[in-house]
GROMACS .gro file of C-alpha atoms in nm:
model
  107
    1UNK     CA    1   0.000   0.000   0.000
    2UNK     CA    2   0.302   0.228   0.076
    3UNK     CA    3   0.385   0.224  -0.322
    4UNK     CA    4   0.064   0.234  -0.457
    5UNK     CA    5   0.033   0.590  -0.222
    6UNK     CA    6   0.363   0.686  -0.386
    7UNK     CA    7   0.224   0.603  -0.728
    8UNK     CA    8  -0.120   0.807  -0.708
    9UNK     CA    9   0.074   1.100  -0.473
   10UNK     CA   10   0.307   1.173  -0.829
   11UNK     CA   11  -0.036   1.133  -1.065
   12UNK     CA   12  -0.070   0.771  -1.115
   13UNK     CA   13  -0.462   0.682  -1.101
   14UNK     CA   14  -0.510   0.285  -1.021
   15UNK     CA   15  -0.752   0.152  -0.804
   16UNK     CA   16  -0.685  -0.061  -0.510
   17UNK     CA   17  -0.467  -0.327  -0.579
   18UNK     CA   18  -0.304  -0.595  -0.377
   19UNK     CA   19  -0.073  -0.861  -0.370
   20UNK     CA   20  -0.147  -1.115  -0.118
   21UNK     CA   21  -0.059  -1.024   0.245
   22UNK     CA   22   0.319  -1.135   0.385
   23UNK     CA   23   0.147  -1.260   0.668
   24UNK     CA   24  -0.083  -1.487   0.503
   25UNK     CA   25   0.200  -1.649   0.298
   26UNK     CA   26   0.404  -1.657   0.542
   27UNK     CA   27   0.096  -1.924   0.718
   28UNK     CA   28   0.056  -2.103   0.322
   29UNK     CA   29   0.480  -2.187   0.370
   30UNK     CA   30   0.437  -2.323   0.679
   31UNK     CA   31   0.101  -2.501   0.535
   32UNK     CA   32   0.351  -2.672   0.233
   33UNK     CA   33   0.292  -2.356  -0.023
   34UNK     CA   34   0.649  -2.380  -0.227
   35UNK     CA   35   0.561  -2.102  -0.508
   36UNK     CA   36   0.481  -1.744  -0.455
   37UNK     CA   37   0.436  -1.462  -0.672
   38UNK     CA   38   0.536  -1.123  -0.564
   39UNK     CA   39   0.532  -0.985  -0.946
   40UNK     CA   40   0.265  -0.760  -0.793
   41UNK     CA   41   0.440  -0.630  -0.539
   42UNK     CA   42   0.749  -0.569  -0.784
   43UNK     CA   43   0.590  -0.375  -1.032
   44UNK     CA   44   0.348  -0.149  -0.789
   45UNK     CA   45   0.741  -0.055  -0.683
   46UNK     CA   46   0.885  -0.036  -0.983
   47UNK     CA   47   0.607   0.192  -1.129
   48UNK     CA   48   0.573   0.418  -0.786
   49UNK     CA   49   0.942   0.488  -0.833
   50UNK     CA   50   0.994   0.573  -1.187
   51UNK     CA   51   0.684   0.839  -1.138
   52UNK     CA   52   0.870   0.966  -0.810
   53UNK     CA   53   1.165   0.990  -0.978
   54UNK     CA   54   1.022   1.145  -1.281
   55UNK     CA   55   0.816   1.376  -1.105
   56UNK     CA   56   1.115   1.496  -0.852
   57UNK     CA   57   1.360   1.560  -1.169
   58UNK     CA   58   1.101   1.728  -1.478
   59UNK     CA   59   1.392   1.815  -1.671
   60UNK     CA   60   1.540   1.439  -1.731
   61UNK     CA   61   1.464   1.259  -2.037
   62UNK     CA   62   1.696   0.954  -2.019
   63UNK     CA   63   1.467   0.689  -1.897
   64UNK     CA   64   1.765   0.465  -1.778
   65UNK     CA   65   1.768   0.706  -1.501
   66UNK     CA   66   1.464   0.644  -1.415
   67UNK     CA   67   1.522   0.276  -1.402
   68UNK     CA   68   1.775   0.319  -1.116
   69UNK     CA   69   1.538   0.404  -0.921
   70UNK     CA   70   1.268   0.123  -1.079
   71UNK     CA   71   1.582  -0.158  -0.987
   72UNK     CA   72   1.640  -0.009  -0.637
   73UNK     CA   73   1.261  -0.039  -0.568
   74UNK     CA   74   1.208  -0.400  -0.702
   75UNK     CA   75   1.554  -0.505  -0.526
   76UNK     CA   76   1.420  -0.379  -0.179
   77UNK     CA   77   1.096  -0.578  -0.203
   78UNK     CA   78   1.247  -0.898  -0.344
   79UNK     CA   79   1.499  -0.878  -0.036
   80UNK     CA   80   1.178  -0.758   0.209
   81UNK     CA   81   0.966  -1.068   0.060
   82UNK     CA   82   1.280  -1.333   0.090
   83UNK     CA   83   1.354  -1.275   0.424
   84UNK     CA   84   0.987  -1.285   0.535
   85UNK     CA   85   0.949  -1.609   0.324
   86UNK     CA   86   1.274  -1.750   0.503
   87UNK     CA   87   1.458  -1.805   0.139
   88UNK     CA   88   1.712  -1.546   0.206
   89UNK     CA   89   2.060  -1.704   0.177
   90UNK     CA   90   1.937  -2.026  -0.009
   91UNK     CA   91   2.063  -1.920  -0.347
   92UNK     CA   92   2.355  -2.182  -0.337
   93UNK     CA   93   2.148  -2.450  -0.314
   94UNK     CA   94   1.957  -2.364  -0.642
   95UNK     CA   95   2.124  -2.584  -0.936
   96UNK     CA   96   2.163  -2.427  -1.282
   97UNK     CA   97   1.949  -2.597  -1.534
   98UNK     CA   98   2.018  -2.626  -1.935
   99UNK     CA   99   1.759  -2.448  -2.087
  100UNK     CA  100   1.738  -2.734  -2.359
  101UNK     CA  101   1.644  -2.959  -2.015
  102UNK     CA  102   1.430  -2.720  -1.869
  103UNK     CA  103   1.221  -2.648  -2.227
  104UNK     CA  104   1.230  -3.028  -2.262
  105UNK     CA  105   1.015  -3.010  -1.897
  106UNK     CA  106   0.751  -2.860  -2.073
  107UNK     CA  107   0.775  -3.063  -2.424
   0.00000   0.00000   0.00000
């Protein structure tokens, strides 16, 4: 809710939106829930930044800028949302996949 106030305060005009509360998946991990989505969360970040940062600097026009901010934003709710899921620190036990194997998964 913080970024979707950030996103209407610099002229963005979506309704209420919502990813599905931290607290609740938190109880669906514990229940045996292995996949989450937080794309939600990501992009209502993403988007309240780049207007932010638009809105704070009218005279830019290199949209890379821009996407500092966007990248900053999506990297503080990925970390937020892997500590609360208790994933932060796994990455080493994540094996690389071929994509020929991993397409040949969905064949």
């Amino acid at each position: 809710q913080e970024w979707l106030a950030i996103i209407r305060q610099f002229g963005g005009d979506l309704k209420e939106t919502y990813g599905v509360p931290v607290e609740e998946i938190q109880r669906g991990i514990q229940s045996g829930v292995r996949k989450v989505n937080i794309d939600t969360d990501i992009r209502l970040a993403m988007t309240g930044a780049m207007r932010q940062s638009f809105a704070q600097n009218p005279s830019e026009f290199d949209p890379r800028k821009a996407l500092i901010a966007a990248r900053k934003a999506a990297a503080g709710i990925c970390k937020l949302r892997f500590e609360a899921f208790g994933c932060a620190g796994m990455g080493s036990k994540i094996k690389p996949i071929h994509l020929d194997v991993m397409a040949g998964r969905y064949a």
